[in-house]
XYZ file of C-alpha atoms in Angstrom:
607
model
C 13.145 7.746 2.070
C 16.234 5.617 1.867
C 18.092 5.716 -1.400
C 19.108 2.227 -2.530
C 19.582 4.103 -5.774
C 22.845 5.734 -4.428
C 24.836 2.530 -4.788
C 28.487 3.032 -5.625
C 29.990 2.164 -9.026
C 33.484 3.291 -8.105
C 35.760 1.340 -10.406
C 33.829 1.243 -13.671
C 31.626 3.466 -15.806
C 28.893 1.489 -17.480
C 27.975 4.255 -19.872
C 31.355 5.882 -20.459
C 31.885 6.897 -24.120
C 34.668 5.091 -26.012
C 38.028 6.742 -25.373
C 39.557 8.442 -28.464
C 43.342 8.584 -28.296
C 44.451 11.904 -29.801
C 48.123 11.634 -28.903
C 50.498 9.389 -30.825
C 51.894 6.370 -28.993
C 55.471 6.258 -27.786
C 57.962 4.470 -30.005
C 58.892 0.847 -29.340
C 62.463 1.768 -28.516
C 61.369 3.804 -25.501
C 59.545 0.869 -23.876
C 61.318 -0.341 -20.753
C 62.489 -3.923 -20.702
C 60.884 -4.638 -17.321
C 57.274 -5.222 -18.357
C 56.172 -5.994 -14.807
C 57.153 -2.475 -13.728
C 55.227 -1.022 -16.639
C 52.155 -3.108 -15.780
C 52.308 -1.894 -12.185
C 52.664 1.707 -13.353
C 49.541 1.351 -15.494
C 47.749 -0.321 -12.602
C 48.405 2.635 -10.290
C 46.575 5.116 -12.559
C 43.758 2.912 -13.841
C 40.890 4.958 -12.336
C 42.534 8.352 -11.824
C 43.760 8.658 -15.440
C 41.888 6.126 -17.630
C 43.109 7.663 -20.900
C 46.796 7.236 -20.036
C 45.999 3.802 -18.577
C 44.680 2.631 -21.982
C 47.689 4.100 -23.773
C 50.092 2.184 -21.511
C 48.198 -1.089 -21.982
C 48.264 -0.713 -25.773
C 52.035 -0.191 -25.661
C 52.520 -3.349 -23.590
C 50.213 -5.372 -25.874
C 52.618 -4.712 -28.746
C 55.108 -6.907 -26.879
C 52.673 -9.626 -25.776
C 54.929 -12.369 -27.173
C 57.798 -11.181 -24.977
C 55.839 -11.297 -21.707
C 56.374 -13.993 -19.109
C 53.470 -16.206 -18.073
C 52.641 -14.158 -14.956
C 53.062 -10.870 -16.861
C 50.559 -12.187 -19.431
C 48.064 -12.941 -16.648
C 48.654 -9.472 -15.174
C 47.950 -7.882 -18.586
C 44.865 -10.078 -18.899
C 43.541 -8.788 -15.554
C 44.153 -5.129 -16.468
C 42.467 -5.711 -19.843
C 39.413 -6.979 -17.969
C 39.419 -3.813 -15.861
C 39.674 -1.669 -19.012
C 36.662 -3.448 -20.558
C 34.640 -3.000 -17.383
C 35.452 0.712 -17.199
C 34.262 1.139 -20.784
C 31.001 -0.674 -20.003
C 31.539 -4.254 -21.271
C 30.924 -5.846 -17.866
C 30.107 -9.348 -19.143
C 33.355 -9.546 -21.112
C 35.292 -8.378 -18.054
C 33.709 -11.052 -15.833
C 34.547 -13.712 -18.440
C 38.212 -12.656 -18.338
C 38.266 -12.706 -14.523
C 36.711 -16.183 -14.403
C 39.284 -17.458 -16.934
C 42.002 -16.165 -14.609
C 40.510 -18.143 -11.705
C 40.912 -21.328 -13.792
C 44.431 -20.465 -15.006
C 47.955 -20.912 -13.619
C 48.032 -17.310 -12.402
C 49.523 -16.850 -8.952
C 47.294 -16.799 -5.869
C 47.319 -13.032 -5.510
C 46.279 -12.438 -9.127
C 43.418 -14.930 -8.753
C 42.331 -13.275 -5.520
C 42.304 -9.909 -7.241
C 40.201 -11.316 -10.082
C 37.754 -12.762 -7.543
C 37.135 -9.464 -5.741
C 36.817 -7.719 -9.127
C 34.039 -10.173 -10.010
C 32.269 -9.131 -6.804
C 32.498 -5.487 -7.889
C 31.118 -6.219 -11.368
C 28.231 -8.273 -9.960
C 27.319 -5.248 -7.830
C 27.059 -3.212 -11.032
C 24.988 -5.919 -12.767
C 22.850 -6.221 -9.591
C 23.556 -9.954 -9.472
C 23.402 -9.924 -5.689
C 23.194 -13.673 -5.049
C 26.344 -14.615 -7.009
C 28.067 -11.484 -5.771
C 27.466 -12.494 -2.150
C 28.817 -15.983 -2.870
C 32.045 -14.665 -4.380
C 32.374 -12.041 -1.633
C 31.977 -14.617 1.134
C 34.609 -16.818 -0.545
C 37.003 -13.871 -0.932
C 36.668 -12.748 2.686
C 37.380 -16.294 3.879
C 40.474 -16.427 1.648
C 41.689 -12.962 2.678
C 43.720 -14.128 5.669
C 45.796 -16.453 3.470
C 46.848 -13.529 1.246
C 50.143 -12.003 2.381
C 49.844 -8.851 0.271
C 48.486 -6.199 2.654
C 47.353 -3.982 -0.213
C 45.191 -6.792 -1.615
C 43.745 -7.435 1.822
C 42.817 -3.757 1.998
C 41.329 -3.954 -1.495
C 39.104 -6.883 -0.490
C 37.803 -4.900 2.495
C 37.118 -1.948 0.190
C 35.174 -4.147 -2.261
C 33.145 -5.560 0.658
C 32.225 -2.009 1.731
C 31.298 -1.095 -1.867
C 29.174 -4.227 -2.316
C 27.278 -3.937 0.965
C 26.570 -0.230 0.340
C 25.259 -1.165 -3.120
C 23.163 -3.957 -1.562
C 21.600 -1.470 0.863
C 23.205 -3.154 3.896
C 24.650 0.160 5.043
C 25.657 -0.906 8.555
C 27.863 -3.654 7.102
C 29.150 -1.204 4.477
C 30.030 1.280 7.220
C 31.762 -1.383 9.331
C 33.968 -2.486 6.430
C 34.768 1.104 5.420
C 35.912 1.799 8.994
C 38.122 -1.317 8.809
C 39.541 -0.010 5.557
C 40.461 3.304 7.181
C 42.580 1.446 9.722
C 44.454 -0.805 7.274
C 44.552 1.317 4.085
C 47.974 1.048 2.423
C 47.590 3.880 -0.098
C 46.173 7.410 -0.137
C 43.759 6.222 -2.830
C 42.303 3.573 -0.504
C 42.041 6.154 2.281
C 40.035 8.395 -0.064
C 37.747 5.498 -1.031
C 37.292 4.543 2.632
C 36.200 8.081 3.515
C 33.741 8.184 0.613
C 32.218 4.793 1.482
C 31.954 5.616 5.205
C 30.265 8.968 4.517
C 27.814 7.382 2.078
C 26.831 4.654 4.570
C 26.670 7.082 7.516
C 24.415 9.423 5.505
C 22.068 6.586 4.597
C 21.940 5.509 8.243
C 21.262 9.117 9.340
C 24.397 9.203 11.508
C 25.963 12.364 10.073
C 24.878 15.885 9.122
C 25.732 17.494 5.791
C 27.598 20.274 7.616
C 29.967 17.835 9.369
C 33.682 18.586 9.051
C 34.263 15.004 7.913
C 32.876 15.918 4.475
C 35.324 18.789 3.965
C 38.270 16.691 5.183
C 37.427 13.804 2.849
C 36.908 16.081 -0.173
C 40.247 17.837 0.440
C 42.062 14.521 0.837
C 40.622 13.017 -2.372
C 41.303 16.161 -4.437
C 44.888 16.289 -3.151
C 45.440 12.772 -4.507
C 43.852 13.451 -7.891
C 40.694 11.430 -7.153
C 38.303 14.001 -8.607
C 35.539 11.448 -9.163
C 35.614 10.331 -5.524
C 35.580 13.956 -4.367
C 32.601 14.619 -6.653
C 30.689 11.634 -5.280
C 31.317 12.809 -1.693
C 30.067 16.294 -2.614
C 26.964 14.682 -4.132
C 26.264 12.829 -0.875
C 26.752 16.052 1.101
C 24.502 18.010 -1.257
C 21.671 15.524 -0.856
C 22.118 15.830 2.889
C 21.648 19.582 2.652
C 18.518 19.000 0.571
C 17.078 16.658 3.217
C 17.858 19.358 5.819
C 15.805 21.875 3.770
C 18.872 23.868 2.695
C 18.473 23.902 -1.112
C 20.744 26.967 -1.440
C 23.681 25.005 0.010
C 22.841 22.091 -2.278
C 22.965 24.294 -5.379
C 26.205 26.011 -4.307
C 27.998 22.693 -3.733
C 26.878 21.040 -6.962
C 27.311 24.031 -9.273
C 30.873 24.606 -8.025
C 31.857 20.956 -8.600
C 29.936 20.321 -11.838
C 32.721 21.526 -14.239
C 35.240 19.127 -12.650
C 32.729 16.253 -12.658
C 31.883 16.768 -16.334
C 35.560 16.292 -17.195
C 35.470 12.774 -15.705
C 32.607 11.759 -18.002
C 31.154 9.593 -15.221
C 27.515 9.619 -16.256
C 25.841 8.005 -13.195
C 27.168 10.771 -10.918
C 26.544 13.478 -13.541
C 22.923 12.319 -13.775
C 22.697 12.317 -9.974
C 24.005 15.913 -9.840
C 21.467 17.143 -12.394
C 18.560 15.387 -10.654
C 19.435 16.765 -7.203
C 19.892 20.233 -8.721
C 16.467 20.004 -10.358
C 14.826 19.275 -6.999
C 16.754 22.070 -5.249
C 15.850 24.569 -7.980
C 12.209 23.526 -7.725
C 12.146 24.070 -3.969
C 13.391 27.630 -4.558
C 10.744 28.161 -7.282
C 13.430 28.437 -9.994
C 11.189 26.495 -12.339
C 13.013 26.934 -15.637
C 16.353 25.912 -14.140
C 14.654 22.945 -12.468
C 13.122 21.928 -15.807
C 16.467 22.138 -17.641
C 18.327 20.212 -14.931
C 15.656 17.477 -14.880
C 15.853 17.110 -18.665
C 19.650 16.859 -18.436
C 19.348 14.170 -15.752
C 17.171 12.054 -18.052
C 19.182 12.693 -21.226
C 22.639 12.106 -19.723
C 21.787 8.455 -19.137
C 21.324 5.882 -21.875
C 17.802 4.766 -22.681
C 18.993 1.237 -21.812
C 20.089 2.389 -18.332
C 18.059 0.924 -15.477
C 15.474 3.117 -13.787
C 17.206 4.642 -10.783
C 16.926 7.319 -8.127
C 18.252 10.120 -10.317
C 15.679 9.488 -13.047
C 12.872 9.086 -10.497
C 13.682 12.470 -8.983
C 13.985 14.078 -12.431
C 10.658 12.678 -13.678
C 8.943 13.986 -10.562
C 10.250 17.514 -11.225
C 9.188 17.268 -14.894
C 5.718 16.179 -13.807
C 5.444 19.140 -11.403
C 6.728 21.544 -14.062
C 4.324 20.411 -16.790
C 1.412 20.369 -14.384
C 2.138 23.903 -13.160
C 2.240 25.063 -16.801
C -1.089 23.411 -17.660
C 0.396 20.833 -20.061
C -1.683 17.883 -18.827
C -0.606 15.452 -21.544
C 3.108 15.991 -20.867
C 2.417 15.953 -17.122
C 0.712 12.578 -17.394
C 3.611 11.127 -19.422
C 6.081 12.412 -16.837
C 3.963 11.049 -13.986
C 3.794 7.605 -15.619
C 7.596 7.612 -16.029
C 7.951 8.732 -12.404
C 5.616 5.998 -11.153
C 7.372 3.295 -13.194
C 10.781 4.420 -11.945
C 9.588 4.562 -8.348
C 8.111 1.066 -8.617
C 11.329 -0.252 -10.170
C 13.327 1.159 -7.259
C 10.952 -0.457 -4.772
C 11.231 -3.815 -6.567
C 15.023 -3.495 -6.518
C 15.042 -2.910 -2.758
C 12.914 -6.030 -2.293
C 15.233 -8.061 -4.553
C 18.263 -6.964 -2.539
C 16.583 -7.841 0.751
C 15.566 -11.272 -0.528
C 19.095 -11.932 -1.866
C 20.674 -11.032 1.468
C 18.174 -13.125 3.453
C 18.670 -16.057 1.081
C 22.443 -15.823 1.529
C 21.997 -15.873 5.309
C 19.664 -18.849 5.014
C 22.182 -20.740 2.871
C 24.912 -19.942 5.372
C 22.798 -21.384 8.197
C 22.073 -24.511 6.168
C 25.748 -24.920 5.328
C 26.640 -24.651 9.009
C 23.984 -27.258 9.786
C 25.492 -29.612 7.216
C 28.928 -29.119 8.752
C 27.510 -29.879 12.191
C 25.814 -32.981 10.825
C 29.056 -34.180 9.214
C 30.835 -33.685 12.520
C 28.217 -35.821 14.213
C 28.631 -38.497 11.570
C 32.377 -38.465 12.150
C 31.736 -38.984 15.828
C 29.633 -42.037 14.959
C 32.478 -43.465 12.874
C 34.913 -42.878 15.698
C 32.653 -44.682 18.127
C 32.317 -47.589 15.722
C 36.120 -47.957 15.669
C 36.183 -48.078 19.454
C 33.542 -50.792 19.376
C 36.151 -53.491 18.807
C 38.102 -52.354 21.872
C 35.269 -52.199 24.324
C 32.037 -53.613 22.974
C 29.678 -52.820 25.805
C 31.042 -49.319 26.395
C 31.044 -48.530 22.710
C 27.468 -49.691 22.288
C 26.280 -47.256 24.945
C 28.244 -44.419 23.305
C 26.946 -45.378 19.877
C 23.351 -45.278 21.073
C 23.892 -41.826 22.557
C 25.544 -40.623 19.356
C 22.782 -42.031 17.184
C 20.173 -40.346 19.359
C 22.076 -37.068 18.963
C 22.229 -37.521 15.206
C 18.518 -38.339 14.991
C 17.681 -35.371 17.199
C 19.880 -33.126 15.073
C 18.256 -34.403 11.867
C 14.800 -33.801 13.313
C 15.825 -30.342 14.470
C 17.365 -29.555 11.060
C 14.213 -30.768 9.288
C 11.981 -28.635 11.518
C 14.259 -25.624 11.103
C 14.354 -26.095 7.325
C 10.542 -26.332 7.234
C 10.222 -23.160 9.291
C 12.694 -21.340 7.064
C 10.861 -22.465 3.924
C 7.535 -21.312 5.386
C 9.136 -17.991 6.349
C 10.580 -17.390 2.882
C 7.333 -18.455 1.237
C 5.498 -15.854 3.330
C 8.107 -13.231 2.363
C 7.520 -14.072 -1.286
C 3.703 -14.084 -1.074
C 2.944 -11.245 1.347
C 4.044 -7.648 1.539
C 6.181 -7.283 4.652
C 4.684 -3.935 5.733
C 0.946 -4.295 5.047
C 0.648 -8.125 5.317
C -1.458 -8.317 2.151
C -0.515 -10.027 -1.108
C 2.739 -8.894 -2.738
C 2.616 -7.819 -6.381
C 4.082 -11.130 -7.623
C 1.710 -13.368 -5.627
C -1.272 -11.126 -6.368
C -0.503 -11.454 -10.101
C -0.337 -15.270 -9.876
C -3.635 -15.535 -7.954
C -5.312 -12.988 -10.242
C -4.447 -15.001 -13.388
C -5.999 -18.114 -11.823
C -9.136 -16.216 -10.781
C -9.609 -14.663 -14.244
C -9.094 -18.008 -16.028
C -11.739 -19.632 -13.798
C -14.149 -16.729 -14.266
C -13.714 -16.751 -18.049
C -14.495 -20.469 -18.225
C -17.709 -19.923 -16.273
C -18.491 -16.572 -17.928
C -18.563 -14.785 -14.580
C -18.005 -11.059 -14.359
C -14.882 -9.794 -12.551
C -14.252 -6.163 -11.574
C -10.923 -4.503 -10.822
C -10.398 -1.579 -8.422
C -7.059 0.264 -8.547
C -6.429 2.969 -5.952
C -3.520 5.162 -4.950
C -3.019 7.193 -1.746
C -3.246 10.910 -2.538
C -0.166 13.059 -1.820
C 1.632 10.112 -0.222
C 5.034 11.571 -1.023
C 4.111 14.745 0.858
C 3.039 12.674 3.873
C 6.421 10.891 3.835
C 8.440 14.080 3.335
C 6.625 16.274 5.857
C 5.729 13.748 8.547
C 8.346 11.036 8.140
C 8.449 7.445 6.894
C 6.951 6.137 10.138
C 3.749 8.102 9.432
C 3.830 6.941 5.800
C 4.063 3.330 6.963
C 1.159 3.943 9.355
C -0.929 5.209 6.443
C -0.095 2.182 4.254
C -0.935 -0.281 7.036
C -4.281 1.394 7.816
C -5.266 1.606 4.156
C -4.547 -2.130 3.804
C -6.437 -2.952 7.023
C -9.530 -0.966 5.996
C -9.430 -2.537 2.538
C -9.305 -6.051 4.052
C -12.285 -5.249 6.280
C -14.377 -4.312 3.241
C -13.232 -7.184 0.999
C -15.155 -10.439 0.886
C -13.441 -13.765 1.601
C -12.933 -14.538 -2.120
C -11.768 -11.036 -3.173
C -8.062 -10.553 -3.986
C -6.227 -7.585 -2.439
C -2.590 -6.755 -3.231
C -0.058 -3.969 -2.879
C 1.165 -3.476 -6.433
C 3.323 -0.387 -5.941
C 4.711 1.955 -3.306
C 1.331 3.467 -2.389
C -0.793 1.693 -5.007
C -3.264 -1.140 -4.290
C -5.464 -3.365 -6.431
C -8.597 -5.397 -5.628
C -10.106 -8.079 -7.900
C -13.815 -8.701 -7.208
C -15.156 -11.990 -8.648
C -18.838 -12.237 -9.615
C -19.111 -8.454 -9.384
C -20.303 -5.999 -12.035
C -19.089 -2.448 -12.572
C -21.879 -0.837 -10.533
C -21.255 -3.080 -7.528
C -17.500 -2.528 -7.729
C -18.033 1.235 -7.908
C -20.199 1.107 -4.787
C -17.557 -0.932 -2.959
C -14.819 1.537 -4.024
C -16.961 4.486 -2.896
C -17.474 2.845 0.500
C -13.723 2.361 0.897
C -13.044 5.938 -0.263
C -15.419 7.295 2.392
C -13.845 5.149 5.109
C -10.338 6.356 4.263
C -11.360 10.011 4.073
C -12.874 9.806 7.573
C -10.018 7.794 9.082
C -8.808 9.112 12.464
C -5.146 9.870 11.692
C -4.092 11.359 15.036
C -3.033 7.871 16.181
C -0.061 8.260 13.837
C 1.217 11.224 15.822
C 0.004 13.729 13.223
C -3.382 15.064 12.216
C -3.636 14.984 8.423
C -6.048 14.179 5.615
C -5.783 10.651 4.231
C -7.594 10.142 0.942
C -7.220 7.976 -2.156
C -8.128 8.085 -5.845
C -9.915 5.054 -7.332
C -10.235 3.606 -10.826
C -12.710 0.795 -11.644
C -12.838 -1.528 -14.658
C -14.803 -4.677 -15.482
C -14.191 -7.728 -17.690
C -17.221 -6.950 -19.798
C -15.313 -3.937 -21.184
C -11.676 -4.719 -20.514
C -11.627 -8.478 -21.113
C -10.251 -11.298 -18.961
C -6.550 -10.471 -19.407
C -5.101 -9.143 -16.155
C -2.874 -6.650 -17.970
C -5.812 -5.107 -19.835
C -8.064 -5.092 -16.795
C -5.459 -3.373 -14.584
C -4.455 -1.000 -17.395
C -8.029 0.226 -17.813
C -8.535 0.588 -14.066
C -5.206 2.469 -13.918
C -6.371 4.807 -16.695
C -9.542 5.534 -14.732
C -7.476 6.120 -11.578
C -5.314 8.648 -13.424
C -8.510 10.437 -14.442
C -9.509 10.556 -10.774
C -6.108 12.086 -9.981
C -6.381 14.677 -12.735
C -9.925 15.615 -11.690
C -8.935 16.522 -8.172
C -8.275 13.231 -6.300
C -10.396 11.631 -3.544
C -12.941 10.247 -5.981
C -13.933 7.137 -7.935
C -13.778 6.969 -11.738
C -15.076 4.050 -13.801
C -13.391 3.132 -17.054
C -15.269 4.063 -20.195
C -13.709 3.316 -23.611
C -14.520 6.572 -25.376
C -13.158 8.807 -22.626
C -10.070 6.734 -21.833
C -8.927 6.507 -25.465
C -7.645 10.069 -25.032
C -6.759 11.470 -21.640
C -7.001 14.986 -23.065
C -10.802 14.723 -23.603
C -12.865 16.712 -21.184
C -16.029 14.590 -21.247
C -16.496 13.186 -17.716
C -16.097 9.521 -16.841
C -18.490 7.768 -14.493
C -17.312 9.612 -11.402
C -18.063 9.524 -7.726
C -16.530 12.269 -5.624
C -17.091 13.999 -2.296
C -19.006 17.284 -2.141
C -15.853 19.227 -1.316
C -12.842 18.537 -3.549
C -9.347 18.374 -2.219
C -6.450 20.197 -3.709
């Protein structure tokens, strides 16, 4: 499974603890008179030695009244970087935008612009980030400073890797290798290229390129970059079923990484370690590492790949120890995190497609303006040669009309395409979660007004992660498509079917009571369990667990209806999978109760 969750936050640390300066500041008399040199010196160590960087800035701030205009703007930029590194991203962006509106020189403004791109990557504001990045790349050629040109290429590689456009990220990182002006940029280029190549599956964890890049970064004091590269390599070993190598790499580097305080990568290390330990049946170590992965990140941190992996290990640990309540909590956290990651991937894809669409429209407008200019030119020639100009004008007008018609048709097609992307899941071609939710609210409001019963069926493919891991994503996609196709075949024309999670589906059945919905779910369960899977290239068991609720018990609110069906589905999971459970209030008030729900299951239970 691709990891959009590995996106690079290379120049800031959103959750870095406030820096406490333990050493006294140098005296005023020792401060050099050339403030520009001092600003540049601070700039050179801003990420490799953030503590000293802050000390230097505080010394220069004492002389703020003595700085020239451009020195003041330079200090302003570095102050924005300092805020971003400490986690105040919004304040940093505000400073950078003020610089763009100031009298700062062109290079300083350009630097502020590419820094905004970097911060938007951290805030996951992909649409604005792409706009600023496109503007910066167009402006790059007018910048004479080769180091800034290299920096803009580096930011482009960072942003596209974060956006999940790894081929573009790899292309820009390779450009950076060729034009890098400092050892630091060379280190960053190697890290970005290895990250993109790993995501694209173009490099093995044992490749010499990893060792070369790690040695180069460590030699230049870029411990964080070296640690990130080792993390990428370790995950590669884990994908290659070499957990021992994964543990060796991460445990050796962990002491150096902890000194950086960079919590996103620390959390990533702990989560990968937890999975490696679990594969080697080192359950206690896996449990401790998973807990550390969750704890090291703030509760306000977004759900990401590290936490998803950690929650999965916690779920497996609690389940193996018979703690069903804790296992269920961990599984819920795992499912929520996994869904959040899936939603983030979709948001990135939509942002990138929207940016491409806007670019096409902009090019169309430019073409149209060019045609209009041609018309004006022909009108000027009209006075010179009336008959000739009239013929040319007619031709031009026909071209303009044809272009307008073509643009209108193209715009309509694009709008229809994007509407379909928004309403339908791209893989299964059934309703997306967002469109399903909208249609479901309308259906429930109509049914409530007419006092018509509505039933909800939630179901989840059993052991889907194992299918993906052991047989590949192509087989997993085959399973999702066939589950959706079989569900559509059973649904009536007015039933609503949507994919509401990675392997989770929901059906709303209007004018249907609980008994009828249970029968429909049982029919679908039987169809899936007897599905001929060899067409996928593998012979495996494909089953699902079902939960059923009804408005008579759960009410006409979609959230309550789906929640109760989800509770019943979890009961089906806990009771062995491949069965149908109906929601009943008394049993679902406490998932620890052993009294059975209304259950339909096959004669032979699956593991």
